[in-house]
Structures are given as structure tokens and as C-alpha cells.
Amino acid sequence: MDEYEAQIKALRTNITLLKDNITKLQALVEMHKRNEATLEKVNKELEDELAELRNKYNSLQYTLQDYQTMEANYEKYYEFSRKYFVLQDFLESVLTSDQELALKPHVLAAVSKPEYTANSLADLTKYVADHVEYAQDQPVPLPPSPEELKYGSYHPRTAPNVFLLPSETIEKGYGDCDDINTLLAAMVKVYFKDVYGHDYTVLLVAGFRESGSGHLFVMVPVKGGKLAILDASGSPYWTGKSILDSLFGSDAAEAKPVREAWDEYMDRLGSPFDKVEVYYIDFYGDARKMFEGNPSEMLDWLEDYTS
């Protein structure tokens, strides 16, 4: 009997333990359910945040693409605009096929006897001087470079020079010495090409003074140490110009020894240069600086170049 009572007591104890365990397990189940609900809520919030982040990322991607497109287009614009502000880029645009085509009718209208080179050079100079009035460059804002825009280092400033392409100069009918004499040089090149079938060298010379003033004009080097200088800004000028020739309608540029031609032109200008730069221009964007130095050094270089 005692044995059965002991077994019953043990069973009751086990039942009590089981009930306690069940209660604990039920509590754990409830806790896990609450945790699961919390996790589901957090997961939903994270999914919403992820969706929002994806939308923001996609929006930023579109914004980035817009900025990249704007940057690429601005670089194209800046490269295009450089020919109006940067001498080297400008000179490379002077004798493109479009410019040549636009200038041919003017060359034909200017030259009366194309077989006579000396007379034709004078004709071209007079034509440009008659059709283009001298006008100083107006202040124009210089566009910032892409790097200046990107890094915020741009400071507003105006361009020291504003260049017009030859066709633009003849169309507008005004320009400064840079525009006028570049037009003249381009027309001389077109004349040589059309009449003689090949290129003769035509040089653009930029003269600078320490005072800050300067001038651009045309030189046609001739074999045998000679030179003809042309200038259509203001009153037309060519080496060897004489009143007598003009009276008889026989204006002709004369190729003179380099130093004689230079001195004659300097007498006309009345103020010498402290520094000169000589540029070679040719068709299809070929433009390069041939010389840079003082006038005395340039004359030595020209004598070697034309010998």
C-alpha cells in the first residue's frame, strides 16, 4: 500500500512539473508569437524603407544621368566656344571647308585679273577694307572651363579678345584687326588655291607692345628673301603701295627684301612692337605658331625662312 501511495505521489509530482512546464512553454509560445509579430512589423518597415531607398537611388541615378548629360553638352559647348576666345582654336577654324566655300564668291568679286598675283593681293586687301569697318571688341563674358565649374573655382571675367570667323566678319561687315586681317589671310589662301591649284604660305603676325596694345596683320613670304605685308584694317595697306599706282588703277603689292618691307610697314604704324608671334594657317584646321620673339629675331628668322 505504501508503495502505491509513493508511486501516486510521484505521479502527482510529475503531473505538477508537467503542468508547470506546459505553462512555461505556453508563455514561451506567446513570447515567440509576440516576437514574430514584432519581427514581421520590423520586416515590413524595413521593406518599406528599402523600397523608399530604391526609389531615391533610381531618382539619384536619373539626376546623375542628367548632370552627366549636362556636363557632356557643356564640354561640347565649351570646345565650340573656344574658337571665339582662344587664338589657336580660332586659327584652326579659319580655313575649314565651310569657310572656303563661303569665301569663294567674295574672292571672285574682289579679283579683277586673277593671273596677276601682285594686283590680286592689292584687290583682295581693298575689298576687305571696303566691306568691313573697324570696330573694337565689345566686352563678352568668358565662359568657365568644365574644370572651373566642377570644382567651383570660376571667377567672372570678360574675354581679352573675341574672334569672328572669316565668313562671320564679311557677313556682319565689322570687326577689329584680328577679324579683318584673318579674313584677308583666308581670302588670299583661297585665291592662291583656286588660281594656282596649290597652297602658298600665308602668315598671320600678332605684334604686341609693352603698353598692352597690339595688332594683327598678314605677311606673304616670297622666295629670295622677300616679303609682302598686307593690312586691311582701316585704310588698306600693302607693301609698295603708291599714290601713282592708285591714280592709274594699277594697284599692286610688291615683294621687297624682308627688312625693307618691315621698315616700310613700321613707318606706317608709327609704333614698333616689343614682341611678335607668327602663325601659319592652312586648310582643314592646320594652324601652328612658327615663331615667337622680338622683331629683330623675327627678321633673322624670316630671312632664313625665305632664302
PDB file of N, CA and C in Angstrom, residues 190-268:
ATOM      1  N   VAL A 190      42.505  81.235-100.260  1.00  0.00           N
ATOM      2  CA  VAL A 190      41.526  80.708-101.225  1.00  0.00           C
ATOM      3  C   VAL A 190      41.909  81.137-102.639  1.00  0.00           C
ATOM      4  N   TYR A 191      42.351  82.372-102.797  1.00  0.00           N
ATOM      5  CA  TYR A 191      42.796  82.860-104.113  1.00  0.00           C
ATOM      6  C   TYR A 191      43.953  82.019-104.636  1.00  0.00           C
ATOM      7  N   PHE A 192      44.976  81.823-103.834  1.00  0.00           N
ATOM      8  CA  PHE A 192      46.128  81.024-104.269  1.00  0.00           C
ATOM      9  C   PHE A 192      45.699  79.610-104.666  1.00  0.00           C
ATOM     10  N   LYS A 193      44.844  79.013-103.865  1.00  0.00           N
ATOM     11  CA  LYS A 193      44.418  77.635-104.136  1.00  0.00           C
ATOM     12  C   LYS A 193      43.607  77.548-105.422  1.00  0.00           C
ATOM     13  N   ASP A 194      42.688  78.503-105.618  1.00  0.00           N
ATOM     14  CA  ASP A 194      41.817  78.453-106.794  1.00  0.00           C
ATOM     15  C   ASP A 194      42.557  78.799-108.080  1.00  0.00           C
ATOM     16  N   VAL A 195      43.481  79.747-107.999  1.00  0.00           N
ATOM     17  CA  VAL A 195      44.163  80.213-109.214  1.00  0.00           C
ATOM     18  C   VAL A 195      45.349  79.327-109.565  1.00  0.00           C
ATOM     19  N   TYR A 196      46.131  78.953-108.552  1.00  0.00           N
ATOM     20  CA  TYR A 196      47.361  78.213-108.818  1.00  0.00           C
ATOM     21  C   TYR A 196      47.245  76.721-108.516  1.00  0.00           C
ATOM     22  N   GLY A 197      46.151  76.337-107.896  1.00  0.00           N
ATOM     23  CA  GLY A 197      45.923  74.914-107.666  1.00  0.00           C
ATOM     24  C   GLY A 197      46.682  74.326-106.502  1.00  0.00           C
ATOM     25  N   HIS A 198      47.457  75.138-105.813  1.00  0.00           N
ATOM     26  CA  HIS A 198      48.164  74.631-104.631  1.00  0.00           C
ATOM     27  C   HIS A 198      48.398  75.801-103.677  1.00  0.00           C
ATOM     28  N   ASP A 199      48.842  75.457-102.499  1.00  0.00           N
ATOM     29  CA  ASP A 199      48.991  76.473-101.454  1.00  0.00           C
ATOM     30  C   ASP A 199      50.303  77.237-101.553  1.00  0.00           C
ATOM     31  N   TYR A 200      50.203  78.526-101.294  1.00  0.00           N
ATOM     32  CA  TYR A 200      51.373  79.334-100.990  1.00  0.00           C
ATOM     33  C   TYR A 200      51.270  79.731 -99.522  1.00  0.00           C
ATOM     34  N   THR A 201      52.402  79.896 -98.904  1.00  0.00           N
ATOM     35  CA  THR A 201      52.397  80.222 -97.477  1.00  0.00           C
ATOM     36  C   THR A 201      51.844  81.622 -97.236  1.00  0.00           C
ATOM     37  N   VAL A 202      50.923  81.702 -96.307  1.00  0.00           N
ATOM     38  CA  VAL A 202      50.390  82.979 -95.832  1.00  0.00           C
ATOM     39  C   VAL A 202      50.521  82.964 -94.312  1.00  0.00           C
ATOM     40  N   LEU A 203      51.091  84.016 -93.766  1.00  0.00           N
ATOM     41  CA  LEU A 203      51.348  84.074 -92.327  1.00  0.00           C
ATOM     42  C   LEU A 203      50.512  85.173 -91.678  1.00  0.00           C
ATOM     43  N   LEU A 204      50.038  84.889 -90.487  1.00  0.00           N
ATOM     44  CA  LEU A 204      49.395  85.903 -89.656  1.00  0.00           C
ATOM     45  C   LEU A 204      50.370  86.299 -88.557  1.00  0.00           C
ATOM     46  N   VAL A 205      50.569  87.579 -88.387  1.00  0.00           N
ATOM     47  CA  VAL A 205      51.539  88.070 -87.407  1.00  0.00           C
ATOM     48  C   VAL A 205      50.809  88.885 -86.344  1.00  0.00           C
ATOM     49  N   ALA A 206      51.025  88.513 -85.093  1.00  0.00           N
ATOM     50  CA  ALA A 206      50.473  89.265 -83.964  1.00  0.00           C
ATOM     51  C   ALA A 206      51.608  90.029 -83.304  1.00  0.00           C
ATOM     52  N   GLY A 207      51.508  91.351 -83.318  1.00  0.00           N
ATOM     53  CA  GLY A 207      52.517  92.189 -82.680  1.00  0.00           C
ATOM     54  C   GLY A 207      52.004  92.737 -81.360  1.00  0.00           C
ATOM     55  N   PHE A 208      52.872  92.731 -80.351  1.00  0.00           N
ATOM     56  CA  PHE A 208      52.479  93.178 -79.006  1.00  0.00           C
ATOM     57  C   PHE A 208      53.428  94.272 -78.519  1.00  0.00           C
ATOM     58  N   ARG A 209      52.853  95.216 -77.788  1.00  0.00           N
ATOM     59  CA  ARG A 209      53.653  96.275 -77.161  1.00  0.00           C
ATOM     60  C   ARG A 209      53.537  96.159 -75.648  1.00  0.00           C
ATOM     61  N   GLU A 210      54.586  96.592 -74.963  1.00  0.00           N
ATOM     62  CA  GLU A 210      54.578  96.507 -73.500  1.00  0.00           C
ATOM     63  C   GLU A 210      53.457  97.336 -72.888  1.00  0.00           C
ATOM     64  N   SER A 211      52.975  98.316 -73.630  1.00  0.00           N
ATOM     65  CA  SER A 211      51.868  99.149 -73.139  1.00  0.00           C
ATOM     66  C   SER A 211      50.563  98.377 -73.057  1.00  0.00           C
ATOM     67  N   GLY A 212      50.529  97.208 -73.719  1.00  0.00           N
ATOM     68  CA  GLY A 212      49.313  96.400 -73.727  1.00  0.00           C
ATOM     69  C   GLY A 212      48.591  96.411 -75.057  1.00  0.00           C
ATOM     70  N   SER A 213      48.944  97.331 -75.945  1.00  0.00           N
ATOM     71  CA  SER A 213      48.309  97.379 -77.260  1.00  0.00           C
ATOM     72  C   SER A 213      48.945  96.342 -78.178  1.00  0.00           C
ATOM     73  N   GLY A 214      48.280  96.074 -79.283  1.00  0.00           N
ATOM     74  CA  GLY A 214      48.805  95.103 -80.232  1.00  0.00           C
ATOM     75  C   GLY A 214      48.096  95.225 -81.568  1.00  0.00           C
ATOM     76  N   HIS A 215      48.531  94.428 -82.520  1.00  0.00           N
ATOM     77  CA  HIS A 215      47.954  94.476 -83.862  1.00  0.00           C
ATOM     78  C   HIS A 215      48.224  93.146 -84.554  1.00  0.00           C
ATOM     79  N   LEU A 216      47.283  92.756 -85.429  1.00  0.00           N
ATOM     80  CA  LEU A 216      47.455  91.542 -86.216  1.00  0.00           C
ATOM     81  C   LEU A 216      47.380  91.902 -87.692  1.00  0.00           C
ATOM     82  N   PHE A 217      48.286  91.349 -88.494  1.00  0.00           N
ATOM     83  CA  PHE A 217      48.341  91.660 -89.922  1.00  0.00           C
ATOM     84  C   PHE A 217      48.837  90.439 -90.692  1.00  0.00           C
ATOM     85  N   VAL A 218      48.930  90.589 -92.009  1.00  0.00           N
ATOM     86  CA  VAL A 218      49.222  89.455 -92.896  1.00  0.00           C
ATOM     87  C   VAL A 218      50.590  89.634 -93.540  1.00  0.00           C
ATOM     88  N   MET A 219      51.332  88.539 -93.626  1.00  0.00           N
ATOM     89  CA  MET A 219      52.597  88.536 -94.369  1.00  0.00           C
ATOM     90  C   MET A 219      52.563  87.409 -95.398  1.00  0.00           C
ATOM     91  N   VAL A 220      53.029  87.736 -96.600  1.00  0.00           N
ATOM     92  CA  VAL A 220      53.183  86.726 -97.652  1.00  0.00           C
ATOM     93  C   VAL A 220      54.674  86.615 -97.950  1.00  0.00           C
ATOM     94  N   PRO A 221      55.339  85.570 -97.453  1.00  0.00           N
ATOM     95  CA  PRO A 221      56.774  85.412 -97.716  1.00  0.00           C
ATOM     96  C   PRO A 221      57.019  84.980 -99.158  1.00  0.00           C
ATOM     97  N   VAL A 222      58.090  85.483 -99.731  1.00  0.00           N
ATOM     98  CA  VAL A 222      58.432  85.187-101.128  1.00  0.00           C
ATOM     99  C   VAL A 222      59.875  84.712-101.182  1.00  0.00           C
ATOM    100  N   LYS A 223      60.124  83.675-101.947  1.00  0.00           N
ATOM    101  CA  LYS A 223      61.480  83.154-102.090  1.00  0.00           C
ATOM    102  C   LYS A 223      62.431  84.250-102.564  1.00  0.00           C
ATOM    103  N   GLY A 224      63.672  84.143-102.104  1.00  0.00           N
ATOM    104  CA  GLY A 224      64.662  85.144-102.454  1.00  0.00           C
ATOM    105  C   GLY A 224      64.809  86.206-101.386  1.00  0.00           C
ATOM    106  N   GLY A 225      64.328  85.883-100.164  1.00  0.00           N
ATOM    107  CA  GLY A 225      64.484  86.820 -99.056  1.00  0.00           C
ATOM    108  C   GLY A 225      63.560  88.014 -99.127  1.00  0.00           C
ATOM    109  N   LYS A 226      62.364  87.808 -99.696  1.00  0.00           N
ATOM    110  CA  LYS A 226      61.447  88.934 -99.858  1.00  0.00           C
ATOM    111  C   LYS A 226      60.143  88.701 -99.094  1.00  0.00           C
ATOM    112  N   LEU A 227      59.367  89.791 -99.033  1.00  0.00           N
ATOM    113  CA  LEU A 227      58.178  89.759 -98.196  1.00  0.00           C
ATOM    114  C   LEU A 227      57.189  90.811 -98.678  1.00  0.00           C
ATOM    115  N   ALA A 228      55.903  90.460 -98.634  1.00  0.00           N
ATOM    116  CA  ALA A 228      54.834  91.433 -98.861  1.00  0.00           C
ATOM    117  C   ALA A 228      53.945  91.442 -97.623  1.00  0.00           C
ATOM    118  N   ILE A 229      53.662  92.627 -97.107  1.00  0.00           N
ATOM    119  CA  ILE A 229      52.812  92.771 -95.923  1.00  0.00           C
ATOM    120  C   ILE A 229      51.485  93.385 -96.354  1.00  0.00           C
ATOM    121  N   LEU A 230      50.390  92.816 -95.858  1.00  0.00           N
ATOM    122  CA  LEU A 230      49.043  93.283 -96.182  1.00  0.00           C
ATOM    123  C   LEU A 230      48.310  93.631 -94.891  1.00  0.00           C
ATOM    124  N   ASP A 231      47.509  94.689 -94.950  1.00  0.00           N
ATOM    125  CA  ASP A 231      46.738  95.107 -93.776  1.00  0.00           C
ATOM    126  C   ASP A 231      45.469  95.803 -94.261  1.00  0.00           C
ATOM    127  N   ALA A 232      44.312  95.204 -93.972  1.00  0.00           N
ATOM    128  CA  ALA A 232      43.035  95.755 -94.443  1.00  0.00           C
ATOM    129  C   ALA A 232      42.266  96.484 -93.351  1.00  0.00           C
ATOM    130  N   SER A 233      42.838  96.601 -92.163  1.00  0.00           N
ATOM    131  CA  SER A 233      42.132  97.301 -91.085  1.00  0.00           C
ATOM    132  C   SER A 233      42.323  98.799 -91.255  1.00  0.00           C
ATOM    133  N   GLY A 234      41.217  99.528 -91.320  1.00  0.00           N
ATOM    134  CA  GLY A 234      41.305 100.961 -91.588  1.00  0.00           C
ATOM    135  C   GLY A 234      41.579 101.200 -93.062  1.00  0.00           C
ATOM    136  N   SER A 235      42.558 102.048 -93.351  1.00  0.00           N
ATOM    137  CA  SER A 235      42.954 102.296 -94.734  1.00  0.00           C
ATOM    138  C   SER A 235      43.766 101.107 -95.243  1.00  0.00           C
ATOM    139  N   PRO A 236      43.416 100.540 -96.419  1.00  0.00           N
ATOM    140  CA  PRO A 236      44.122  99.349 -96.899  1.00  0.00           C
ATOM    141  C   PRO A 236      45.596  99.630 -97.157  1.00  0.00           C
ATOM    142  N   TYR A 237      46.429  98.664 -96.793  1.00  0.00           N
ATOM    143  CA  TYR A 237      47.879  98.820 -96.958  1.00  0.00           C
ATOM    144  C   TYR A 237      48.445  97.545 -97.557  1.00  0.00           C
ATOM    145  N   TRP A 238      49.411  97.722 -98.440  1.00  0.00           N
ATOM    146  CA  TRP A 238      50.229  96.618 -98.934  1.00  0.00           C
ATOM    147  C   TRP A 238      51.622  97.151 -99.216  1.00  0.00           C
ATOM    148  N   THR A 239      52.595  96.296 -99.140  1.00  0.00           N
ATOM    149  CA  THR A 239      53.980  96.707 -99.380  1.00  0.00           C
ATOM    150  C   THR A 239      54.107  97.298-100.783  1.00  0.00           C
ATOM    151  N   GLY A 240      54.744  98.458-100.870  1.00  0.00           N
ATOM    152  CA  GLY A 240      54.949  99.101-102.169  1.00  0.00           C
ATOM    153  C   GLY A 240      53.772  99.926-102.636  1.00  0.00           C
ATOM    154  N   LYS A 241      52.792 100.157-101.778  1.00  0.00           N
ATOM    155  CA  LYS A 241      51.623 100.946-102.182  1.00  0.00           C
ATOM    156  C   LYS A 241      52.051 102.369-102.541  1.00  0.00           C
ATOM    157  N   SER A 242      51.515 102.858-103.671  1.00  0.00           N
ATOM    158  CA  SER A 242      51.873 104.214-104.105  1.00  0.00           C
ATOM    159  C   SER A 242      50.637 104.938-104.613  1.00  0.00           C
ATOM    160  N   ILE A 243      50.646 106.238-104.419  1.00  0.00           N
ATOM    161  CA  ILE A 243      49.526 107.063-104.885  1.00  0.00           C
ATOM    162  C   ILE A 243      49.429 107.020-106.402  1.00  0.00           C
ATOM    163  N   LEU A 244      50.576 106.986-107.077  1.00  0.00           N
ATOM    164  CA  LEU A 244      50.598 106.978-108.543  1.00  0.00           C
ATOM    165  C   LEU A 244      49.901 105.740-109.086  1.00  0.00           C
ATOM    166  N   ASP A 245      50.193 104.577-108.493  1.00  0.00           N
ATOM    167  CA  ASP A 245      49.530 103.343-108.936  1.00  0.00           C
ATOM    168  C   ASP A 245      48.022 103.451-108.759  1.00  0.00           C
ATOM    169  N   SER A 246      47.596 104.026-107.640  1.00  0.00           N
ATOM    170  CA  SER A 246      46.163 104.161-107.379  1.00  0.00           C
ATOM    171  C   SER A 246      45.504 105.081-108.399  1.00  0.00           C
ATOM    172  N   LEU A 247      46.195 106.159-108.765  1.00  0.00           N
ATOM    173  CA  LEU A 247      45.641 107.097-109.743  1.00  0.00           C
ATOM    174  C   LEU A 247      45.430 106.437-111.096  1.00  0.00           C
ATOM    175  N   PHE A 248      46.328 105.546-111.462  1.00  0.00           N
ATOM    176  CA  PHE A 248      46.240 104.879-112.765  1.00  0.00           C
ATOM    177  C   PHE A 248      45.515 103.533-112.681  1.00  0.00           C
ATOM    178  N   GLY A 249      44.960 103.233-111.506  1.00  0.00           N
ATOM    179  CA  GLY A 249      44.205 101.989-111.354  1.00  0.00           C
ATOM    180  C   GLY A 249      45.040 100.745-111.487  1.00  0.00           C
ATOM    181  N   SER A 250      46.289 100.836-111.094  1.00  0.00           N
ATOM    182  CA  SER A 250      47.180  99.672-111.226  1.00  0.00           C
ATOM    183  C   SER A 250      47.796  99.308-109.879  1.00  0.00           C
ATOM    184  N   ASP A 251      46.979  99.314-108.831  1.00  0.00           N
ATOM    185  CA  ASP A 251      47.474  98.950-107.506  1.00  0.00           C
ATOM    186  C   ASP A 251      48.043  97.540-107.521  1.00  0.00           C
ATOM    187  N   ALA A 252      49.207  97.398-106.900  1.00  0.00           N
ATOM    188  CA  ALA A 252      49.854  96.084-106.865  1.00  0.00           C
ATOM    189  C   ALA A 252      50.744  95.997-105.637  1.00  0.00           C
ATOM    190  N   ALA A 253      50.646  94.872-104.951  1.00  0.00           N
ATOM    191  CA  ALA A 253      51.541  94.629-103.819  1.00  0.00           C
ATOM    192  C   ALA A 253      52.911  94.250-104.350  1.00  0.00           C
ATOM    193  N   GLU A 254      53.933  94.752-103.704  1.00  0.00           N
ATOM    194  CA  GLU A 254      55.307  94.493-104.151  1.00  0.00           C
ATOM    195  C   GLU A 254      56.059  93.693-103.092  1.00  0.00           C
ATOM    196  N   ALA A 255      56.688  92.627-103.529  1.00  0.00           N
ATOM    197  CA  ALA A 255      57.536  91.861-102.614  1.00  0.00           C
ATOM    198  C   ALA A 255      58.890  92.553-102.523  1.00  0.00           C
ATOM    199  N   LYS A 256      59.248  92.989-101.330  1.00  0.00           N
ATOM    200  CA  LYS A 256      60.513  93.679-101.115  1.00  0.00           C
ATOM    201  C   LYS A 256      61.386  92.866-100.168  1.00  0.00           C
ATOM    202  N   PRO A 257      62.697  93.161-100.125  1.00  0.00           N
ATOM    203  CA  PRO A 257      63.546  92.489 -99.138  1.00  0.00           C
ATOM    204  C   PRO A 257      62.930  92.586 -97.745  1.00  0.00           C
ATOM    205  N   VAL A 258      63.100  91.529 -96.986  1.00  0.00           N
ATOM    206  CA  VAL A 258      62.406  91.384 -95.704  1.00  0.00           C
ATOM    207  C   VAL A 258      62.499  92.632 -94.840  1.00  0.00           C
ATOM    208  N   ARG A 259      63.703  93.125 -94.608  1.00  0.00           N
ATOM    209  CA  ARG A 259      63.870  94.260 -93.689  1.00  0.00           C
ATOM    210  C   ARG A 259      63.299  95.557 -94.277  1.00  0.00           C
ATOM    211  N   GLU A 260      63.404  95.703 -95.571  1.00  0.00           N
ATOM    212  CA  GLU A 260      62.845  96.900 -96.213  1.00  0.00           C
ATOM    213  C   GLU A 260      61.319  96.895 -96.106  1.00  0.00           C
ATOM    214  N   ALA A 261      60.726  95.736 -96.364  1.00  0.00           N
ATOM    215  CA  ALA A 261      59.265  95.625 -96.261  1.00  0.00           C
ATOM    216  C   ALA A 261      58.805  95.874 -94.830  1.00  0.00           C
ATOM    217  N   TRP A 262      59.560  95.343 -93.873  1.00  0.00           N
ATOM    218  CA  TRP A 262      59.198  95.518 -92.464  1.00  0.00           C
ATOM    219  C   TRP A 262      59.311  96.989 -92.040  1.00  0.00           C
ATOM    220  N   ASP A 263      60.411  97.625 -92.397  1.00  0.00           N
ATOM    221  CA  ASP A 263      60.612  99.027 -92.017  1.00  0.00           C
ATOM    222  C   ASP A 263      59.527  99.920 -92.629  1.00  0.00           C
ATOM    223  N   GLU A 264      59.175  99.631 -93.872  1.00  0.00           N
ATOM    224  CA  GLU A 264      58.126 100.415 -94.535  1.00  0.00           C
ATOM    225  C   GLU A 264      56.805 100.297 -93.769  1.00  0.00           C
ATOM    226  N   TYR A 265      56.504  99.090 -93.328  1.00  0.00           N
ATOM    227  CA  TYR A 265      55.249  98.878 -92.596  1.00  0.00           C
ATOM    228  C   TYR A 265      55.303  99.522 -91.208  1.00  0.00           C
ATOM    229  N   MET A 266      56.457  99.444 -90.563  1.00  0.00           N
ATOM    230  CA  MET A 266      56.592 100.069 -89.246  1.00  0.00           C
ATOM    231  C   MET A 266      56.443 101.586 -89.344  1.00  0.00           C
ATOM    232  N   ASP A 267      56.920 102.168 -90.443  1.00  0.00           N
ATOM    233  CA  ASP A 267      56.735 103.607 -90.655  1.00  0.00           C
ATOM    234  C   ASP A 267      55.247 103.936 -90.740  1.00  0.00           C
ATOM    235  N   ARG A 268      54.505 103.047 -91.336  1.00  0.00           N
ATOM    236  CA  ARG A 268      53.065 103.257 -91.456  1.00  0.00           C
ATOM    237  C   ARG A 268      52.379 103.167 -90.099  1.00  0.00           C
TER     238      ARG A 268
END
